[in-house]
Coordinates of C-alpha atoms in Angstrom, one line a residue:
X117 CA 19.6 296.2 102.3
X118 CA 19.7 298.5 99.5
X119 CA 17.2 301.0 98.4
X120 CA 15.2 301.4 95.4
X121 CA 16.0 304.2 92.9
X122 CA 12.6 305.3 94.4
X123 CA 14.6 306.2 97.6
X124 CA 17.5 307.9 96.0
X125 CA 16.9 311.1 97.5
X126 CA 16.0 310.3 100.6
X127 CA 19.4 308.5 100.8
X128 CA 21.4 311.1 99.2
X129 CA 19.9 313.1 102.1
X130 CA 21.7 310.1 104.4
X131 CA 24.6 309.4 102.8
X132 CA 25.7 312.4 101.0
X133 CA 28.7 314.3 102.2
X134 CA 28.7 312.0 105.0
X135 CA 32.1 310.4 103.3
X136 CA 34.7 312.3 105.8
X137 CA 32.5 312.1 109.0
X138 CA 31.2 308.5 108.6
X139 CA 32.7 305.7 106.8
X140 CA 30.9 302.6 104.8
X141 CA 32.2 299.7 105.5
X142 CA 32.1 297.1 102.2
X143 CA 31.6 293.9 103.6
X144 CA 32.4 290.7 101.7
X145 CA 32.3 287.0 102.4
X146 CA 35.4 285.6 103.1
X147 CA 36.4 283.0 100.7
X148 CA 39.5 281.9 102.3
X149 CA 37.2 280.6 105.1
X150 CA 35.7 278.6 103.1
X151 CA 38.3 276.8 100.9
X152 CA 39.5 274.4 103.7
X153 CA 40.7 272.1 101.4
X154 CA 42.8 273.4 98.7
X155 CA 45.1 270.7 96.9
X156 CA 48.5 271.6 97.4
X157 CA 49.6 271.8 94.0
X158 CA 46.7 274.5 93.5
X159 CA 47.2 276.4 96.4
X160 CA 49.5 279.0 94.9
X161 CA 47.6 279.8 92.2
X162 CA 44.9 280.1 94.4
X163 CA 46.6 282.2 97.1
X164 CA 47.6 284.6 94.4
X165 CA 43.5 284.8 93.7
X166 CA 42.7 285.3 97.3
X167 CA 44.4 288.2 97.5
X168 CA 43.2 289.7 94.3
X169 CA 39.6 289.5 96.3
X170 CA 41.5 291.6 98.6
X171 CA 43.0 293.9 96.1
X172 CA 39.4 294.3 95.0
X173 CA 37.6 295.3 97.7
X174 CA 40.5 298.0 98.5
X175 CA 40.1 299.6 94.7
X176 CA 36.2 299.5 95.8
X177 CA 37.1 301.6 98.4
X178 CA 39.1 304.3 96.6
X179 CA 36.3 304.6 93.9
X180 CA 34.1 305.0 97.2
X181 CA 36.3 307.7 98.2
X182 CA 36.2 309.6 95.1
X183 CA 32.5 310.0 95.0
X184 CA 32.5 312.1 97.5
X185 CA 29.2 313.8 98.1
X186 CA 27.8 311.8 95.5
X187 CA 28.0 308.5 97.3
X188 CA 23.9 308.0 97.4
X189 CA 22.5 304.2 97.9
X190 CA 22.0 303.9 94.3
X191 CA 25.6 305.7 93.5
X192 CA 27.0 303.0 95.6
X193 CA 25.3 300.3 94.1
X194 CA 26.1 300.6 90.4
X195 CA 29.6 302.4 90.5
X196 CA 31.0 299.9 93.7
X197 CA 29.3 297.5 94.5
X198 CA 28.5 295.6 91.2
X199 CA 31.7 296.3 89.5
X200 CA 33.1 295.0 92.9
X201 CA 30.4 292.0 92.1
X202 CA 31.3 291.1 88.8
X203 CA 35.2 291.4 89.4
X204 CA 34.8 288.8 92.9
X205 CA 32.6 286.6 90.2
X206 CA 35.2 286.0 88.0
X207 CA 38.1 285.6 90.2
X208 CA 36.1 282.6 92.2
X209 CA 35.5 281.1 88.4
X210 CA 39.5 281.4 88.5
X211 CA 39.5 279.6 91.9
X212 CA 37.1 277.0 91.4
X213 CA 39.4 276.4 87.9
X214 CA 42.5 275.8 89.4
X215 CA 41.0 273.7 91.7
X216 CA 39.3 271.6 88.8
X217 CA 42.4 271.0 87.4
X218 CA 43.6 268.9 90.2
X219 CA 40.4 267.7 92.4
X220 CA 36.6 268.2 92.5
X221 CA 35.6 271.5 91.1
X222 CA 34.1 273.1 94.6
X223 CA 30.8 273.9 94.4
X224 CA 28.8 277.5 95.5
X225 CA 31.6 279.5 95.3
X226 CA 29.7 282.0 92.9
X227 CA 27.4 282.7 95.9
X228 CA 30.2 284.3 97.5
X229 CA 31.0 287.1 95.0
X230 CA 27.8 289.8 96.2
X231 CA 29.1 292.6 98.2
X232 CA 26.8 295.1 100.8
X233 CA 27.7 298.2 102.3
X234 CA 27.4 299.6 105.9
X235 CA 27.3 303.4 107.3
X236 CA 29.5 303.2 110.7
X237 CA 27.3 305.7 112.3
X238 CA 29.8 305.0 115.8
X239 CA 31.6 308.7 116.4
X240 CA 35.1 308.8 115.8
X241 CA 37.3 308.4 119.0
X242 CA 36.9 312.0 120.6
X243 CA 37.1 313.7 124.4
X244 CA 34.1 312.3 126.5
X245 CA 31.5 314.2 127.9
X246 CA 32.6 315.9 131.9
X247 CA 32.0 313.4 134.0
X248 CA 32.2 310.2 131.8
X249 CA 35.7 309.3 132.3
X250 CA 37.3 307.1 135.1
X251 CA 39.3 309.6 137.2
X252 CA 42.2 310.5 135.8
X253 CA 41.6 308.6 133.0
X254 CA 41.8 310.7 129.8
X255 CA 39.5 309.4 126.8
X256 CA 40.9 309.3 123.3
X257 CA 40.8 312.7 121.5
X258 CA 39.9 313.1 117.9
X259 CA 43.1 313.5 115.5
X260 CA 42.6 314.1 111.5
X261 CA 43.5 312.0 109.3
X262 CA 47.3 311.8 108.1
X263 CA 46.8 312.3 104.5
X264 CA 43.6 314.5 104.9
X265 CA 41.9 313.1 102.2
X266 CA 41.1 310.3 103.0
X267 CA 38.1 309.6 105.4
X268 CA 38.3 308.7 109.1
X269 CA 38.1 305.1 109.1
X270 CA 38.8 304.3 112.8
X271 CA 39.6 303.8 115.3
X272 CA 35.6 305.1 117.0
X273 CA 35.6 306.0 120.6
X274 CA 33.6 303.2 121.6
X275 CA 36.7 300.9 120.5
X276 CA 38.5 302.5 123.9
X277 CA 37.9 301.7 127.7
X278 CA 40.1 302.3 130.6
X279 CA 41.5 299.4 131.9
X280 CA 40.6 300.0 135.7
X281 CA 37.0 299.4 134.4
X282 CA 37.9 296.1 133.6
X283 CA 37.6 293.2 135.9
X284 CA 40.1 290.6 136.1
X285 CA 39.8 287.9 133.7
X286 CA 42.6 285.5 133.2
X287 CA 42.2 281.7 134.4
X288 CA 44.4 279.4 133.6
X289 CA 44.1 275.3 133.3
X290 CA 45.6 273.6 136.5
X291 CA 49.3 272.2 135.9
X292 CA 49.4 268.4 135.9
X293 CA 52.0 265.9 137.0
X294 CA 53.2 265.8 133.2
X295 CA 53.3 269.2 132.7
X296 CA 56.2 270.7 130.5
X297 CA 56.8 273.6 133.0
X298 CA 60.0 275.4 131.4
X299 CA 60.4 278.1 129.2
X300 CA 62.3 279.6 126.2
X301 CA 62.6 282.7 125.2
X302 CA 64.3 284.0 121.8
X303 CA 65.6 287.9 121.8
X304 CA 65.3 289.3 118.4
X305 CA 64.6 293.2 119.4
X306 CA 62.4 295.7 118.6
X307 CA 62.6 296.0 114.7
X308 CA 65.7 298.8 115.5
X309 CA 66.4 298.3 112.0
X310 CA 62.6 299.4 110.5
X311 CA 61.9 296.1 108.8
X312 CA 58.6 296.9 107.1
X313 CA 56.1 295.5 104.3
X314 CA 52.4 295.1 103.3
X315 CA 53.1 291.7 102.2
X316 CA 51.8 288.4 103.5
X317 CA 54.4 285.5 102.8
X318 CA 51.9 283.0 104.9
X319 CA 48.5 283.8 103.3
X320 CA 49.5 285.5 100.0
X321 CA 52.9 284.6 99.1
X322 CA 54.4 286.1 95.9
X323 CA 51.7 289.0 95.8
X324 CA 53.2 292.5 96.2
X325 CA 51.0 294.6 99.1
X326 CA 48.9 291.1 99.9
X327 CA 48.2 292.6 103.3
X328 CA 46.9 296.0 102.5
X329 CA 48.4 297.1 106.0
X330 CA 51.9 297.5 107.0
X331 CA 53.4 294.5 109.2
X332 CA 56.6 295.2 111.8
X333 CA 59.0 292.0 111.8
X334 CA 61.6 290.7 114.1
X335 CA 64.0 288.0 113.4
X336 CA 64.3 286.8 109.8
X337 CA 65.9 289.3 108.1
X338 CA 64.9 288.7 104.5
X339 CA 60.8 287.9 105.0
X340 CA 58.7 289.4 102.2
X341 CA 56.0 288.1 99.8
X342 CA 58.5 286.5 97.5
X343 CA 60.6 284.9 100.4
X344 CA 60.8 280.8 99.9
X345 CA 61.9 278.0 102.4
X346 CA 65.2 278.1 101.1
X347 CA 65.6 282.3 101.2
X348 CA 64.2 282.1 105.2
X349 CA 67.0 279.1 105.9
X350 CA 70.1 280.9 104.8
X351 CA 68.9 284.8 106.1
X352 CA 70.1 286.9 108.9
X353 CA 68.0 287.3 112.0
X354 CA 67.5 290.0 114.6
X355 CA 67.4 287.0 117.3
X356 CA 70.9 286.9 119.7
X357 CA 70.7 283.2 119.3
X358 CA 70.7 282.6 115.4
X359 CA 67.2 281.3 115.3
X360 CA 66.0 282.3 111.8
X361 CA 62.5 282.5 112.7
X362 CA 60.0 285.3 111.1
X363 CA 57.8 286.9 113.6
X364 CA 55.4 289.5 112.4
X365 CA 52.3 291.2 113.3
X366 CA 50.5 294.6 111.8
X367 CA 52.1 298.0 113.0
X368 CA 50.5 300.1 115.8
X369 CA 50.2 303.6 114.7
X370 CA 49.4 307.1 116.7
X371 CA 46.6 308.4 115.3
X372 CA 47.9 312.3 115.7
X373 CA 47.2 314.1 112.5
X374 CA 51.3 313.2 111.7
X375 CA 52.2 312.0 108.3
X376 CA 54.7 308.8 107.7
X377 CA 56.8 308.2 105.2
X378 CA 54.2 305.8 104.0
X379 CA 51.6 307.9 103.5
X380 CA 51.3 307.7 100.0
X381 CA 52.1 304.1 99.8
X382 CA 50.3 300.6 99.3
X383 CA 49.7 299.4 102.8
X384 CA 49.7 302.8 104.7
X385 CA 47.9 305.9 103.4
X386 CA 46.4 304.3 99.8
X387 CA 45.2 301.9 102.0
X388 CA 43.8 303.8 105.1
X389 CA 46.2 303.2 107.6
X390 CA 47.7 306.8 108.6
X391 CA 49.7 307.9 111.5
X392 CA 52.9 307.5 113.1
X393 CA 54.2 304.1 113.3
X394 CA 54.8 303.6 116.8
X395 CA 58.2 301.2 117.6
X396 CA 57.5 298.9 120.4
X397 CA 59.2 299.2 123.8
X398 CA 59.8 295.6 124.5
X399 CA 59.0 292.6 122.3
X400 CA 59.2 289.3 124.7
X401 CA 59.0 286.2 122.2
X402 CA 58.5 283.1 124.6
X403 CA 58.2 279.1 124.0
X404 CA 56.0 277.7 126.7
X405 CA 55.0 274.2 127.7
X406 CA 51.9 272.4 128.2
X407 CA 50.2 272.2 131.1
X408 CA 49.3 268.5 131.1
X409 CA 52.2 266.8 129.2
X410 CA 55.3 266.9 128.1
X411 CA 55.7 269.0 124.3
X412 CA 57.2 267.6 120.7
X413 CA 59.6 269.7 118.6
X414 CA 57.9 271.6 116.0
X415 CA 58.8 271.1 112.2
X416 CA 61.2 273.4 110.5
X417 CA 58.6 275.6 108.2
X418 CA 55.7 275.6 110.7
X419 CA 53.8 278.3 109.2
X420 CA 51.3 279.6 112.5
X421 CA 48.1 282.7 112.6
X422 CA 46.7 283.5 115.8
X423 CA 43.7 285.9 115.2
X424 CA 41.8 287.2 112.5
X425 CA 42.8 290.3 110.4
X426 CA 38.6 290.0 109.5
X427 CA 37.0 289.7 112.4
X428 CA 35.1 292.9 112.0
X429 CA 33.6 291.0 109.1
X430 CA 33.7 287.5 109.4
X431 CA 33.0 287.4 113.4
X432 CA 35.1 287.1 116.4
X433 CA 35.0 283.1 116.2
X434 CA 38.9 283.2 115.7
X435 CA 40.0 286.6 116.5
X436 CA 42.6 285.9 119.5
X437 CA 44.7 289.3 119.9
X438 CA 44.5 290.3 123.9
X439 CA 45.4 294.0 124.9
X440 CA 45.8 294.9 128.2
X441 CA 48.3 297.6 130.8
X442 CA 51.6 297.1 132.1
X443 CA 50.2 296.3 136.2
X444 CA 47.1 295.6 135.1
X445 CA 47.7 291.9 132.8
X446 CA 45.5 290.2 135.0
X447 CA 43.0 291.9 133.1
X448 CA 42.9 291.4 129.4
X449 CA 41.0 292.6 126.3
X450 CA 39.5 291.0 123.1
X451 CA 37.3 293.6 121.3
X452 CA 38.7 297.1 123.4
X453 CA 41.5 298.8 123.0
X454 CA 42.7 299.7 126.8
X455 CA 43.4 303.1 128.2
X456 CA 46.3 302.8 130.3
X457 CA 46.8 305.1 133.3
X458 CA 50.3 307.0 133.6
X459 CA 53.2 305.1 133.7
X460 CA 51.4 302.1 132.7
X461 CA 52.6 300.9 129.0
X462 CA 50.1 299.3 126.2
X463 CA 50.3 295.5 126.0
X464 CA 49.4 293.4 123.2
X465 CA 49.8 289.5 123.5
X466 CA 49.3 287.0 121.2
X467 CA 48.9 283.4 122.4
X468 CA 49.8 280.9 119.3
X469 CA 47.8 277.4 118.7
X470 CA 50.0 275.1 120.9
X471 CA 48.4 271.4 119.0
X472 CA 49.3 270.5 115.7
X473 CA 47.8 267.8 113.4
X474 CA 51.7 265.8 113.4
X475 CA 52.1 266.1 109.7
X476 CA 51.4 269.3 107.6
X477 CA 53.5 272.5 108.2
X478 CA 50.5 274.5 106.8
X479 CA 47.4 274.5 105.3
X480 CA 44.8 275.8 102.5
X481 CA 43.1 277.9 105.1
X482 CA 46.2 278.9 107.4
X483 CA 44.4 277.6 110.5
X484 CA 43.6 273.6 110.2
X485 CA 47.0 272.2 110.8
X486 CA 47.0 273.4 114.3
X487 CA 44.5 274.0 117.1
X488 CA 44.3 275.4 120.4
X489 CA 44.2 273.6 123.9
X490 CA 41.4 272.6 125.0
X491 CA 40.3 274.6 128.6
X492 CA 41.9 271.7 130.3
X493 CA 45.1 272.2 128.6
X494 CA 44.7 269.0 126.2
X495 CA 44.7 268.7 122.6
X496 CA 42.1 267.6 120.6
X497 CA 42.5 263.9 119.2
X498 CA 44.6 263.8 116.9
X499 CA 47.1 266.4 117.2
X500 CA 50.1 266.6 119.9
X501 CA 51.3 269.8 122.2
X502 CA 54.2 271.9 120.6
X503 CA 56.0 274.4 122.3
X504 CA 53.4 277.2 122.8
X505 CA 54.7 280.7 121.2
X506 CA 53.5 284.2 123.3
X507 CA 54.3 287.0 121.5
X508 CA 54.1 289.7 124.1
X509 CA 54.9 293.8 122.9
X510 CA 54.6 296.9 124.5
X511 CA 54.1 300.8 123.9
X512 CA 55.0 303.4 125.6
X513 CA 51.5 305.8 124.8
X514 CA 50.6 308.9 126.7
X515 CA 46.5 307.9 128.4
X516 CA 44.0 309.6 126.1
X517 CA 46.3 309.5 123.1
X518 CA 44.4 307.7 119.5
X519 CA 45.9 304.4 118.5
X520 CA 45.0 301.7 116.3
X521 CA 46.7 299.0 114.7
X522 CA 46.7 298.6 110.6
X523 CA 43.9 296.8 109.3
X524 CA 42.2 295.9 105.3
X525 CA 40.0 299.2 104.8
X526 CA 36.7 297.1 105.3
X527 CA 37.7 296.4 109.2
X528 CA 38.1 300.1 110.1
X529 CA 40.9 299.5 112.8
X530 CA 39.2 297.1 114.9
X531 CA 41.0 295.9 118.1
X532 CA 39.4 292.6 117.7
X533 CA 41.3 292.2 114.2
X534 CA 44.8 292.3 115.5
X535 CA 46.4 289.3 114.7
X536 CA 50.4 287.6 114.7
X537 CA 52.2 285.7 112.1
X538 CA 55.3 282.8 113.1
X539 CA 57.5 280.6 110.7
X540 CA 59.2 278.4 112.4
X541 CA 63.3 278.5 111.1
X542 CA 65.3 277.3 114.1
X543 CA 67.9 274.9 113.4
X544 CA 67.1 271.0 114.8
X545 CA 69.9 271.8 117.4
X546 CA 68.1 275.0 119.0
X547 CA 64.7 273.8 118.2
X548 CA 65.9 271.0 120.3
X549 CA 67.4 272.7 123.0
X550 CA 64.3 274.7 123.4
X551 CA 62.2 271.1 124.3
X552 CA 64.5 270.2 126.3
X553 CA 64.1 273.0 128.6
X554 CA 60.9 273.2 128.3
X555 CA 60.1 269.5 129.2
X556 CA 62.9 269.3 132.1
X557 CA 61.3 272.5 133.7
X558 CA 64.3 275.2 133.1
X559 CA 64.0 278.8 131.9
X560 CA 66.4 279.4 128.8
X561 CA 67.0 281.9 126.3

């Protein structure tokens, strides 16, 4: 809640000059979450809007940045957060327009466009305390921002654990007689050739920077914000087999006090995200069955999410990433980033919906069309199993070193916000080959 001009000083006591050391986090309410049911002739238009919202909230935080020590409650209020207010107000007017021209005009979006802020008062990651480690088991140190001007925004030392604190975790459902039990496996490197954007052809196509966070991609060569069906079908690709497919997830960066050539760039430093952008050791992209029937062939196009790049602010109810250690997968992580001993490599997994709805190849909110299993490995009426996609990469990271993937500003490099992207572009002949290992039971690719 804010305070009063009344309070002014006492919060310029709080907040002031407390820019660099601890960040505020803007938090908004996530329209996308709530527009489940777009009209497809509206949905670009109101894509493109979406990630104006986002655009917003990211100029909110640069005029947050250059108020320096003058960032008091009541500073914040009328130079951020009601310009940020009145901006949000009239792009969800320009939302709930489009969406009038085609269907019913959806009702309470205006109740969506107020903003409030929130001091992180976590410390930044830093060397523990003697004596609160795991042995041998160095804690993050504290690294300076890239750019040094802008504010530490993450990753905290509370966002690490070592992963021999962790028990195991992993259950899996019981295979029945049906089950598809094969694999295949598509090898499309390790982005050798430094295939980088902010963009977001899935959730804001045609919008320049609609991730505000750099993504690393492997297989389709030519994926961008302004890529169409047609431009993904006749690219290169990465992949050994031909298989077209975009795969993409945000970078992983070492937090050392090292610029990047993207420091001054949208999506790295303008946006927050400094460091050195880490190249994966492996990248493992794998097709798995179900584990109670046999699996269907997934349409050309299927556009797929796993995670939430919001789950700082919208809640963990979809975030999905897993992070884990090389000898140590047994054990994996949702909301920690993990602390690997020596000679034991960072993993980060993600596990793709496996059920889709039989019809649509996306949908208004990115996540309806398909669904995860149910604990029992079945899918939830109406929709049928599809090969299940595991994106699996690696890092090779010293223990104790300061890592954090690329986030929007307002998540402040959250582990639980990691999140992968897949379009499906393999031919019908390899898209079929890869069922019919998978069904028979063989391991292919």
């Amino acid at each position: 809640m804010l305070m009063t001009d009344n309070n002014a000083s006492a919060a310029r006591d709080s907040w002031g000059g407390q820019a660099a050391q601890a960040p505020v986090t803007i938090n908004c309410p996530d329209v996308a979450v709530r527009l489940s049911n777009v009209p497809e002739q509206a949905r670009p238009a109101v894509d493109n809007q979406l990630a104006q919202l986002d655009t917003q909230v990211a100029d909110a935080y640069e005029q947050l940045a250059a108020g320096g020590t003058q960032t008091d409650r009541n500073w914040v209020r009328t130079r951020v957060l009601d310009p940020l207010s009145s901006q949000r107000r009239g792009t969800l007017d320009r939302i709930a327009t489009e969406i009038d021209r085609v269907s019913n005009r959806p009702a309470g979006l205006e109740s969506m466009a107020s903003c409030t802020v929130k001091k992180d008062d976590v410390a930044p990651a830093a060397a523990p305390a003697s004596g609160s480690a795991a042995p041998n088991a160095p804690a993050p140190s504290a690294s300076a921002p890239a750019n040094g001007d802008k504010a530490q925004t993450g990753p905290r030392r509370s966002d690490f654990v070592d992963i021999r604190r962790v028990r195991p975790n992993v259950a899996a459902p019981r295979l029945q007689a049906n089950a598809s039990r094969g694999t295949f496996k598509s090898r499309c490197g390790r982005n050798e050739n430094k295939h980088f954007n902010p963009d977001n052809v899935i959730v804001a196509p045609g919008v320049s920077n609609g991730a505000h966070h750099m993504h690393d991609y492997v297989g389709n060569l030519e994926t961008d914000a302004f890529a169409t069906n047609d431009d993904l079908a006749a690219a290169g690709t990465t992949c050994t087999n031909g298989d077209r497919s975009t795969h993409y997830w945000p970078v992983l960066r070492l937090r050392n006090g090292k610029v990047e050539s993207d420091a001054n760039l949208p999506g790295g430093g303008q946006d927050g995200n400094v460091g050195r952008i880490l190249q994966p050791a492996s990248v493992q992209l794998t097709f798995r069955g179900s584990p109670v029937s046999k699996v269907t062939a997934m349409p050309t196009f299927l556009r797929i999410i796993t995670g939430d790049a919001k789950a700082f602010t919208n809640g963990t109810a979809n975030a999905n990433a897993s992070w884990s250690c090389t000898g140590f997968e047994n054990r994996q992580l949702k909301e920690k980033y993990p602390i690997c001993p020596q000679g034991s490599n960072v993993v980060r997994t993600f596990n793709f919906q496996s059920c889709w709805d039989g019809s649509n190849t996306d949908s208004a909110n990115h996540r309806t069309h398909v669904a995860f299993a149910r604990p029992n490995g079945t899918c939830p009426k109406g929709f049928r199993a599809i090969p299940q996609l595991v994106q699996r990469i690696t890092y090779k990271i010293a223990p104790g070193s300061v890592f954090a993937v690329d986030s929007f500003p307002e998540q402040l490099h959250k582990p639980g916000t990691d999140h992968g992207d897949f379009i499906n572009v393999m031919s019908a002949s390899l898209m079929k080959k890869a069922v019919s290992c998978i069904n028979s039971g063989r391991r292919c690719g």
